[in-house]
Amino acid sequence: MSGPGTGDVAYALKFISGKYQGGEFPLKPNKQVVIGRSSELDMVLVEDMVSRKHAKIAVQGSKITIEDLGSTNGTFVNGEKVRTARLKEGDRILIGTSILKLVVAGAESSQLSDAAVKHNLEAAAQAQAAKTKTSSMSGKIEDIPLPDLLQLFHTSKKNGVLVVTGAHEARIYLRQGRVYYAVIGGRHELGPQKSFNRIITWEDGDFELRPAEADEFMVELDHSTEALLMDALRLMDEYKRIAKDLPAPDAQLVLNRPLNKPLRELTPRELDILQLVYNHGSLQEMSDHSLIDDVEIAQGVLDLLRKDYIRGSE
């Protein structure tokens, strides 16, 4: 694959969050783009977290680089604060509340004049302003997966509530970039850990970072954001590994009758899951009514099926 700036490949910075969400800023060969709050710069981002001259992106032949110009709040690439860095396609840059992604530019975009680029960005800003007036950042999970987004927020020490709208509405609470609570659809009985692990698996939907709320919670997550993400991603991989063998989430499960195998042969956790089968029937209902993580419940159901303690309802 051709590298940035080479031959017939043109690149652009696509705004996937912030004032200009949905807009693109084409990068010209052997040119540089200075980004900041000052009105005479190439890319103007007027907000408190952006310095007067914040960062510079330069295209030199086959190489695209970004340099922080001594900004107060820093420049971040893929969640890491950088002084200088070489960019590649797909990299995500955080400056203030704007997330920009390096993408291959369309043929029309690469030929636009500076005035046309500015006009298109302002049109994107107006469309974005019409959508929401409460969020400081918003975008789509398809453009920036939640683990990457939370890593950006962690490194840049964001405060607020990340509202994610996918299969349901979920909220992830942030304090100085650290996740301290999570809830799906107002169902606090699931617990923040289990809710967070589920939210991380969502692959499409919208997100908004809203101002911090005054809510207080009896239980808060006390692990680092990195540890939470690592554990959630590990569980997601484990669930995907066994998913093909699982019954449908809404399929009814029942205890075998007669129950020929003695219960004493089961482990305490298997007995807990057997009780969940008896009380709730389906895998989805079992998972929704227990603090046991979804993977452990799913694996327990598989074990009980294989040992002939339970079966699908006919």
mmCIF file of C-alpha atoms in Angstrom:
data_model
loop_
_atom_site.group_PDB
_atom_site.id
_atom_site.type_symbol
_atom_site.label_atom_id
_atom_site.label_comp_id
_atom_site.label_asym_id
_atom_site.label_seq_id
_atom_site.Cartn_x
_atom_site.Cartn_y
_atom_site.Cartn_z
ATOM 1 C CA MET A 1 0.000 0.000 0.000
ATOM 2 C CA SER A 2 1.264 3.481 -0.821
ATOM 3 C CA GLY A 3 2.412 5.620 2.078
ATOM 4 C CA PRO A 4 1.098 9.066 2.943
ATOM 5 C CA GLY A 5 1.936 11.696 0.371
ATOM 6 C CA THR A 6 3.199 9.273 -2.270
ATOM 7 C CA GLY A 7 2.355 9.310 -5.956
ATOM 8 C CA ASP A 8 -1.352 9.309 -6.697
ATOM 9 C CA VAL A 9 -2.457 8.952 -3.063
ATOM 10 C CA ALA A 10 -3.852 12.108 -1.470
ATOM 11 C CA TYR A 11 -4.684 12.351 2.233
ATOM 12 C CA ALA A 12 -6.990 14.423 4.384
ATOM 13 C CA LEU A 13 -7.779 15.021 8.018
ATOM 14 C CA LYS A 14 -11.353 13.902 8.687
ATOM 15 C CA PHE A 15 -13.070 15.381 11.740
ATOM 16 C CA ILE A 16 -14.730 12.518 13.579
ATOM 17 C CA SER A 17 -15.525 14.632 16.632
ATOM 18 C CA GLY A 18 -15.677 18.284 17.547
ATOM 19 C CA LYS A 19 -17.072 21.443 15.971
ATOM 20 C CA TYR A 20 -16.373 20.325 12.388
ATOM 21 C CA GLN A 21 -17.471 16.681 12.770
ATOM 22 C CA GLY A 22 -18.001 15.129 9.339
ATOM 23 C CA GLY A 23 -15.802 17.695 7.560
ATOM 24 C CA GLU A 24 -12.470 17.049 5.830
ATOM 25 C CA PHE A 25 -9.306 19.125 5.508
ATOM 26 C CA PRO A 26 -7.193 17.996 2.512
ATOM 27 C CA LEU A 27 -3.419 17.827 2.936
ATOM 28 C CA LYS A 28 -1.404 19.283 0.078
ATOM 29 C CA PRO A 29 1.920 17.733 -1.080
ATOM 30 C CA ASN A 30 5.000 19.377 0.409
ATOM 31 C CA LYS A 31 2.911 21.791 2.467
ATOM 32 C CA GLN A 32 2.379 22.294 6.160
ATOM 33 C CA VAL A 33 -0.796 22.993 8.138
ATOM 34 C CA VAL A 34 -0.584 25.033 11.331
ATOM 35 C CA ILE A 35 -3.459 24.376 13.721
ATOM 36 C CA GLY A 36 -4.548 26.630 16.556
ATOM 37 C CA ARG A 37 -6.887 29.265 17.897
ATOM 38 C CA SER A 38 -5.356 32.207 16.043
ATOM 39 C CA SER A 39 -7.483 33.412 13.112
ATOM 40 C CA GLU A 40 -4.568 33.676 10.650
ATOM 41 C CA LEU A 41 -3.657 29.976 10.817
ATOM 42 C CA ASP A 42 -4.411 27.252 8.260
ATOM 43 C CA MET A 43 -6.827 25.344 10.509
ATOM 44 C CA VAL A 44 -8.591 27.461 13.128
ATOM 45 C CA LEU A 45 -10.064 25.709 16.179
ATOM 46 C CA VAL A 46 -11.569 28.325 18.462
ATOM 47 C CA GLU A 47 -11.901 26.776 21.918
ATOM 48 C CA ASP A 48 -10.322 27.161 25.334
ATOM 49 C CA MET A 49 -8.337 23.908 25.225
ATOM 50 C CA VAL A 50 -6.577 24.862 21.963
ATOM 51 C CA SER A 51 -3.519 27.112 22.123
ATOM 52 C CA ARG A 52 -3.007 30.108 19.820
ATOM 53 C CA LYS A 53 -0.503 28.023 17.830
ATOM 54 C CA HIS A 54 -1.127 24.451 18.875
ATOM 55 C CA ALA A 55 0.350 21.994 16.376
ATOM 56 C CA LYS A 56 1.800 21.672 12.883
ATOM 57 C CA ILE A 57 1.289 18.912 10.330
ATOM 58 C CA ALA A 58 3.796 18.715 7.486
ATOM 59 C CA VAL A 59 3.716 16.696 4.262
ATOM 60 C CA GLN A 60 7.206 16.036 2.906
ATOM 61 C CA GLY A 61 7.275 13.571 0.038
ATOM 62 C CA SER A 62 6.212 10.202 1.424
ATOM 63 C CA LYS A 63 6.168 11.367 5.023
ATOM 64 C CA ILE A 64 3.479 13.112 7.088
ATOM 65 C CA THR A 65 4.503 14.336 10.524
ATOM 66 C CA ILE A 66 2.831 16.201 13.371
ATOM 67 C CA GLU A 67 4.601 18.491 15.829
ATOM 68 C CA ASP A 68 3.197 20.024 18.991
ATOM 69 C CA LEU A 69 4.095 23.721 19.121
ATOM 70 C CA GLY A 70 4.362 23.970 22.898
ATOM 71 C CA SER A 71 0.602 23.888 23.471
ATOM 72 C CA THR A 72 -0.822 24.142 26.978
ATOM 73 C CA ASN A 73 -3.043 21.051 26.797
ATOM 74 C CA GLY A 74 -0.982 18.887 24.456
ATOM 75 C CA THR A 75 -1.376 17.015 21.183
ATOM 76 C CA PHE A 76 -2.294 13.331 21.201
ATOM 77 C CA VAL A 77 -1.888 10.621 18.557
ATOM 78 C CA ASN A 78 -3.726 7.330 19.142
ATOM 79 C CA GLY A 79 -4.039 8.151 22.834
ATOM 80 C CA GLU A 80 -0.399 9.099 23.414
ATOM 81 C CA LYS A 81 0.790 12.619 24.105
ATOM 82 C CA VAL A 82 3.424 13.499 21.511
ATOM 83 C CA ARG A 83 6.002 16.174 20.816
ATOM 84 C CA THR A 84 6.581 14.957 17.274
ATOM 85 C CA ALA A 85 5.283 11.857 15.513
ATOM 86 C CA ARG A 86 5.059 10.357 12.059
ATOM 87 C CA LEU A 87 1.481 9.743 10.927
ATOM 88 C CA LYS A 88 0.026 6.859 8.956
ATOM 89 C CA GLU A 89 -3.409 6.232 7.510
ATOM 90 C CA GLY A 90 -5.981 5.619 10.240
ATOM 91 C CA ASP A 91 -4.109 7.495 12.978
ATOM 92 C CA ARG A 92 -6.320 9.589 15.254
ATOM 93 C CA ILE A 93 -5.237 12.995 16.513
ATOM 94 C CA LEU A 94 -6.803 14.732 19.506
ATOM 95 C CA ILE A 95 -6.492 18.525 19.716
ATOM 96 C CA GLY A 96 -8.803 20.181 22.215
ATOM 97 C CA THR A 97 -12.197 18.550 21.695
ATOM 98 C CA SER A 98 -11.554 17.694 18.043
ATOM 99 C CA ILE A 99 -10.566 14.194 16.962
ATOM 100 C CA LEU A 100 -9.107 14.064 13.459
ATOM 101 C CA LYS A 101 -8.408 10.884 11.521
ATOM 102 C CA LEU A 102 -5.867 10.627 8.709
ATOM 103 C CA VAL A 103 -7.768 9.207 5.731
ATOM 104 C CA VAL A 104 -7.333 8.831 1.990
ATOM 105 C CA ALA A 105 -8.942 11.906 0.435
ATOM 106 C CA GLY A 106 -11.567 11.645 -2.259
ATOM 107 C CA ALA A 107 -10.671 12.921 -5.715
ATOM 108 C CA GLU A 108 -12.921 15.964 -5.341
ATOM 109 C CA SER A 109 -11.687 16.814 -1.853
ATOM 110 C CA SER A 110 -8.037 16.860 -2.890
ATOM 111 C CA GLN A 111 -8.757 19.434 -5.627
ATOM 112 C CA LEU A 112 -10.673 21.939 -3.483
ATOM 113 C CA SER A 113 -9.417 25.482 -3.050
ATOM 114 C CA ASP A 114 -8.662 26.812 0.443
ATOM 115 C CA ALA A 115 -11.844 28.888 0.307
ATOM 116 C CA ALA A 116 -13.938 25.848 -0.634
ATOM 117 C CA VAL A 117 -12.373 23.792 2.189
ATOM 118 C CA LYS A 118 -13.222 26.545 4.684
ATOM 119 C CA HIS A 119 -16.783 26.760 3.335
ATOM 120 C CA ASN A 120 -17.284 22.988 3.678
ATOM 121 C CA LEU A 121 -15.954 22.989 7.241
ATOM 122 C CA GLU A 122 -18.279 25.807 8.237
ATOM 123 C CA ALA A 123 -21.198 23.896 6.702
ATOM 124 C CA ALA A 124 -20.213 20.842 8.774
ATOM 125 C CA ALA A 125 -20.018 23.066 11.875
ATOM 126 C CA GLN A 126 -23.512 24.417 11.289
ATOM 127 C CA ALA A 127 -24.906 20.912 10.798
ATOM 128 C CA GLN A 128 -23.202 19.739 13.967
ATOM 129 C CA ALA A 129 -24.426 22.720 15.990
ATOM 130 C CA ALA A 130 -27.996 21.971 14.878
ATOM 131 C CA LYS A 131 -27.709 18.410 16.201
ATOM 132 C CA THR A 132 -26.565 19.060 19.744
ATOM 133 C CA LYS A 133 -25.964 21.971 22.043
ATOM 134 C CA THR A 134 -25.091 20.063 25.203
ATOM 135 C CA SER A 135 -22.056 17.936 24.300
ATOM 136 C CA SER A 136 -18.461 19.099 24.178
ATOM 137 C CA MET A 137 -17.557 16.173 21.895
ATOM 138 C CA SER A 138 -19.621 13.807 19.797
ATOM 139 C CA GLY A 139 -19.185 11.292 17.017
ATOM 140 C CA LYS A 140 -19.806 7.741 15.858
ATOM 141 C CA ILE A 141 -18.358 4.545 17.310
ATOM 142 C CA GLU A 142 -17.805 3.306 13.770
ATOM 143 C CA ASP A 143 -15.236 6.091 13.311
ATOM 144 C CA ILE A 144 -13.475 5.643 16.636
ATOM 145 C CA PRO A 145 -14.002 2.449 18.673
ATOM 146 C CA LEU A 146 -14.827 2.973 22.334
ATOM 147 C CA PRO A 147 -11.521 1.528 23.662
ATOM 148 C CA ASP A 148 -9.579 4.028 21.518
ATOM 149 C CA LEU A 149 -11.877 6.881 22.558
ATOM 150 C CA LEU A 150 -11.537 6.105 26.254
ATOM 151 C CA GLN A 151 -7.769 5.866 25.897
ATOM 152 C CA LEU A 152 -7.765 9.353 24.359
ATOM 153 C CA PHE A 153 -9.917 10.663 27.198
ATOM 154 C CA HIS A 154 -7.690 8.996 29.783
ATOM 155 C CA THR A 155 -4.487 10.464 28.399
ATOM 156 C CA SER A 156 -5.985 13.953 28.048
ATOM 157 C CA LYS A 157 -7.626 13.717 31.522
ATOM 158 C CA LYS A 158 -11.170 14.496 30.383
ATOM 159 C CA ASN A 159 -14.017 15.038 32.853
ATOM 160 C CA GLY A 160 -17.656 14.368 32.076
ATOM 161 C CA VAL A 161 -20.180 11.714 31.127
ATOM 162 C CA LEU A 162 -19.713 9.741 27.922
ATOM 163 C CA VAL A 163 -23.231 8.981 26.677
ATOM 164 C CA VAL A 164 -23.239 6.081 24.203
ATOM 165 C CA THR A 165 -26.352 5.325 22.175
ATOM 166 C CA GLY A 166 -26.260 1.927 20.522
ATOM 167 C CA ALA A 167 -28.472 -1.051 21.291
ATOM 168 C CA HIS A 168 -29.410 0.910 24.430
ATOM 169 C CA GLU A 169 -28.320 4.183 25.992
ATOM 170 C CA ALA A 170 -25.316 3.823 28.249
ATOM 171 C CA ARG A 171 -23.260 6.209 30.361
ATOM 172 C CA ILE A 172 -19.594 6.050 31.285
ATOM 173 C CA TYR A 173 -18.503 8.526 33.958
ATOM 174 C CA LEU A 174 -15.038 10.072 33.767
ATOM 175 C CA ARG A 175 -12.992 11.908 36.377
ATOM 176 C CA GLN A 176 -9.660 13.259 35.147
ATOM 177 C CA GLY A 177 -9.793 10.668 32.383
ATOM 178 C CA ARG A 178 -10.408 7.757 34.761
ATOM 179 C CA VAL A 179 -13.564 5.677 34.370
ATOM 180 C CA TYR A 180 -15.267 5.496 37.752
ATOM 181 C CA TYR A 181 -18.785 4.311 36.893
ATOM 182 C CA ALA A 182 -20.831 2.844 34.043
ATOM 183 C CA VAL A 183 -24.516 2.022 33.588
ATOM 184 C CA ILE A 184 -26.734 0.759 30.751
ATOM 185 C CA GLY A 185 -30.300 1.982 30.431
ATOM 186 C CA GLY A 186 -30.425 3.114 34.051
ATOM 187 C CA ARG A 187 -30.073 -0.500 35.259
ATOM 188 C CA HIS A 188 -27.725 0.047 38.171
ATOM 189 C CA GLU A 189 -28.348 -3.481 39.461
ATOM 190 C CA LEU A 190 -25.978 -4.833 36.781
ATOM 191 C CA GLY A 191 -23.100 -3.094 38.531
ATOM 192 C CA PRO A 192 -20.568 -0.730 36.953
ATOM 193 C CA GLN A 193 -18.025 -3.429 36.065
ATOM 194 C CA LYS A 194 -20.431 -5.631 34.146
ATOM 195 C CA SER A 195 -22.032 -2.628 32.453
ATOM 196 C CA PHE A 196 -18.640 -1.313 31.341
ATOM 197 C CA ASN A 197 -17.629 -4.705 29.940
ATOM 198 C CA ARG A 198 -20.820 -4.845 27.875
ATOM 199 C CA ILE A 199 -20.597 -1.281 26.567
ATOM 200 C CA ILE A 200 -17.060 -1.874 25.280
ATOM 201 C CA THR A 201 -18.386 -4.591 22.929
ATOM 202 C CA TRP A 202 -20.646 -2.131 21.062
ATOM 203 C CA GLU A 203 -19.375 -1.560 17.538
ATOM 204 C CA ASP A 204 -21.865 0.982 16.202
ATOM 205 C CA GLY A 205 -23.830 3.903 17.557
ATOM 206 C CA ASP A 206 -23.221 7.488 18.622
ATOM 207 C CA PHE A 207 -21.279 9.016 21.486
ATOM 208 C CA GLU A 208 -21.372 12.389 23.240
ATOM 209 C CA LEU A 209 -19.110 13.661 25.974
ATOM 210 C CA ARG A 210 -21.332 15.790 28.182
ATOM 211 C CA PRO A 211 -20.428 17.981 31.156
ATOM 212 C CA ALA A 212 -19.883 16.243 34.476
ATOM 213 C CA GLU A 213 -23.016 15.503 36.495
ATOM 214 C CA ALA A 214 -23.552 15.711 40.241
ATOM 215 C CA ASP A 215 -24.574 12.042 40.539
ATOM 216 C CA GLU A 216 -23.065 10.076 43.414
ATOM 217 C CA PHE A 217 -22.759 6.287 43.437
ATOM 218 C CA MET A 218 -22.525 3.838 46.306
ATOM 219 C CA VAL A 219 -19.916 1.782 44.419
ATOM 220 C CA GLU A 220 -17.209 3.149 42.120
ATOM 221 C CA LEU A 221 -14.725 1.361 39.882
ATOM 222 C CA ASP A 222 -11.294 1.579 41.455
ATOM 223 C CA HIS A 223 -9.098 0.160 38.665
ATOM 224 C CA SER A 224 -7.202 2.249 36.133
ATOM 225 C CA THR A 225 -8.807 2.850 32.745
ATOM 226 C CA GLU A 226 -6.085 0.745 31.121
ATOM 227 C CA ALA A 227 -6.803 -2.188 33.448
ATOM 228 C CA LEU A 228 -10.559 -1.902 32.850
ATOM 229 C CA LEU A 229 -10.061 -1.876 29.084
ATOM 230 C CA MET A 230 -7.663 -4.816 29.129
ATOM 231 C CA ASP A 231 -10.071 -6.898 31.196
ATOM 232 C CA ALA A 232 -13.089 -5.942 29.067
ATOM 233 C CA LEU A 233 -11.276 -6.755 25.819
ATOM 234 C CA ARG A 234 -10.062 -10.073 27.238
ATOM 235 C CA LEU A 235 -13.629 -11.022 28.171
ATOM 236 C CA MET A 236 -14.868 -9.959 24.737
ATOM 237 C CA ASP A 237 -12.318 -12.235 23.058
ATOM 238 C CA GLU A 238 -13.274 -15.137 25.333
ATOM 239 C CA TYR A 239 -16.979 -14.662 24.601
ATOM 240 C CA LYS A 240 -16.356 -14.591 20.848
ATOM 241 C CA ARG A 241 -14.384 -17.840 21.178
ATOM 242 C CA ILE A 242 -17.362 -19.745 22.647
ATOM 243 C CA ALA A 243 -20.236 -17.812 21.024
ATOM 244 C CA LYS A 244 -20.755 -20.336 18.212
ATOM 245 C CA ASP A 245 -21.513 -23.095 20.733
ATOM 246 C CA LEU A 246 -23.973 -21.100 22.852
ATOM 247 C CA PRO A 247 -27.758 -21.331 22.658
ATOM 248 C CA ALA A 248 -29.560 -18.243 21.363
ATOM 249 C CA PRO A 249 -29.746 -15.505 24.029
ATOM 250 C CA ASP A 250 -33.540 -15.856 24.334
ATOM 251 C CA ALA A 251 -33.670 -19.658 24.047
ATOM 252 C CA GLN A 252 -35.282 -21.231 27.110
ATOM 253 C CA LEU A 253 -33.166 -23.607 29.189
ATOM 254 C CA VAL A 254 -34.524 -26.057 31.752
ATOM 255 C CA LEU A 255 -33.157 -28.608 34.197
ATOM 256 C CA ASN A 256 -33.127 -32.173 32.963
ATOM 257 C CA ARG A 257 -35.862 -34.376 34.425
ATOM 258 C CA PRO A 258 -35.131 -36.784 35.858
ATOM 259 C CA LEU A 259 -31.870 -35.264 37.056
ATOM 260 C CA ASN A 260 -29.731 -38.387 37.121
ATOM 261 C CA LYS A 261 -26.369 -36.854 37.954
ATOM 262 C CA PRO A 262 -25.734 -35.914 41.594
ATOM 263 C CA LEU A 263 -25.503 -32.199 42.340
ATOM 264 C CA ARG A 264 -22.505 -32.800 44.616
ATOM 265 C CA GLU A 265 -20.376 -33.291 41.497
ATOM 266 C CA LEU A 266 -20.849 -29.636 40.559
ATOM 267 C CA THR A 267 -18.569 -26.823 41.699
ATOM 268 C CA PRO A 268 -20.065 -23.996 43.809
ATOM 269 C CA ARG A 269 -20.036 -21.682 40.770
ATOM 270 C CA GLU A 270 -21.748 -24.310 38.598
ATOM 271 C CA LEU A 271 -24.432 -24.598 41.265
ATOM 272 C CA ASP A 272 -24.883 -20.818 41.155
ATOM 273 C CA ILE A 273 -25.367 -20.956 37.398
ATOM 274 C CA LEU A 274 -27.714 -23.934 37.674
ATOM 275 C CA GLN A 275 -29.813 -21.823 40.037
ATOM 276 C CA LEU A 276 -29.816 -19.004 37.467
ATOM 277 C CA VAL A 277 -31.099 -21.450 34.843
ATOM 278 C CA TYR A 278 -33.865 -22.552 37.204
ATOM 279 C CA ASN A 279 -34.849 -18.980 38.113
ATOM 280 C CA HIS A 280 -34.538 -17.184 34.763
ATOM 281 C CA GLY A 281 -34.462 -19.714 31.911
ATOM 282 C CA SER A 282 -32.656 -17.920 29.082
ATOM 283 C CA LEU A 283 -29.025 -16.937 28.778
ATOM 284 C CA GLN A 284 -29.998 -13.257 28.363
ATOM 285 C CA GLU A 285 -32.200 -13.217 31.458
ATOM 286 C CA MET A 286 -29.580 -15.075 33.462
ATOM 287 C CA SER A 287 -26.933 -12.529 32.512
ATOM 288 C CA ASP A 288 -29.275 -9.599 33.234
ATOM 289 C CA HIS A 289 -30.060 -10.838 36.746
ATOM 290 C CA SER A 290 -26.598 -11.693 38.022
ATOM 291 C CA LEU A 291 -23.377 -9.854 38.826
ATOM 292 C CA ILE A 292 -21.414 -12.855 37.517
ATOM 293 C CA ASP A 293 -19.701 -11.717 34.315
ATOM 294 C CA ASP A 294 -21.328 -12.729 31.032
ATOM 295 C CA VAL A 295 -18.448 -14.959 29.933
ATOM 296 C CA GLU A 296 -18.506 -16.978 33.157
ATOM 297 C CA ILE A 297 -22.257 -17.496 32.871
ATOM 298 C CA ALA A 298 -21.964 -18.499 29.209
ATOM 299 C CA GLN A 299 -19.151 -20.952 29.922
ATOM 300 C CA GLY A 300 -21.088 -22.364 32.880
ATOM 301 C CA VAL A 301 -24.148 -22.935 30.676
ATOM 302 C CA LEU A 302 -22.000 -24.786 28.144
ATOM 303 C CA ASP A 303 -20.524 -26.971 30.885
ATOM 304 C CA LEU A 304 -23.967 -27.777 32.315
ATOM 305 C CA LEU A 305 -25.283 -28.651 28.856
ATOM 306 C CA ARG A 306 -22.327 -30.970 28.203
ATOM 307 C CA LYS A 307 -22.739 -32.636 31.593
ATOM 308 C CA ASP A 308 -26.477 -33.173 30.961
ATOM 309 C CA TYR A 309 -27.693 -31.132 33.915
ATOM 310 C CA ILE A 310 -29.690 -28.810 31.653
ATOM 311 C CA ARG A 311 -31.183 -28.863 28.171
ATOM 312 C CA GLY A 312 -33.014 -26.624 25.752
ATOM 313 C CA SER A 313 -36.754 -26.343 26.275
ATOM 314 C CA GLU A 314 -38.782 -28.002 23.523
#
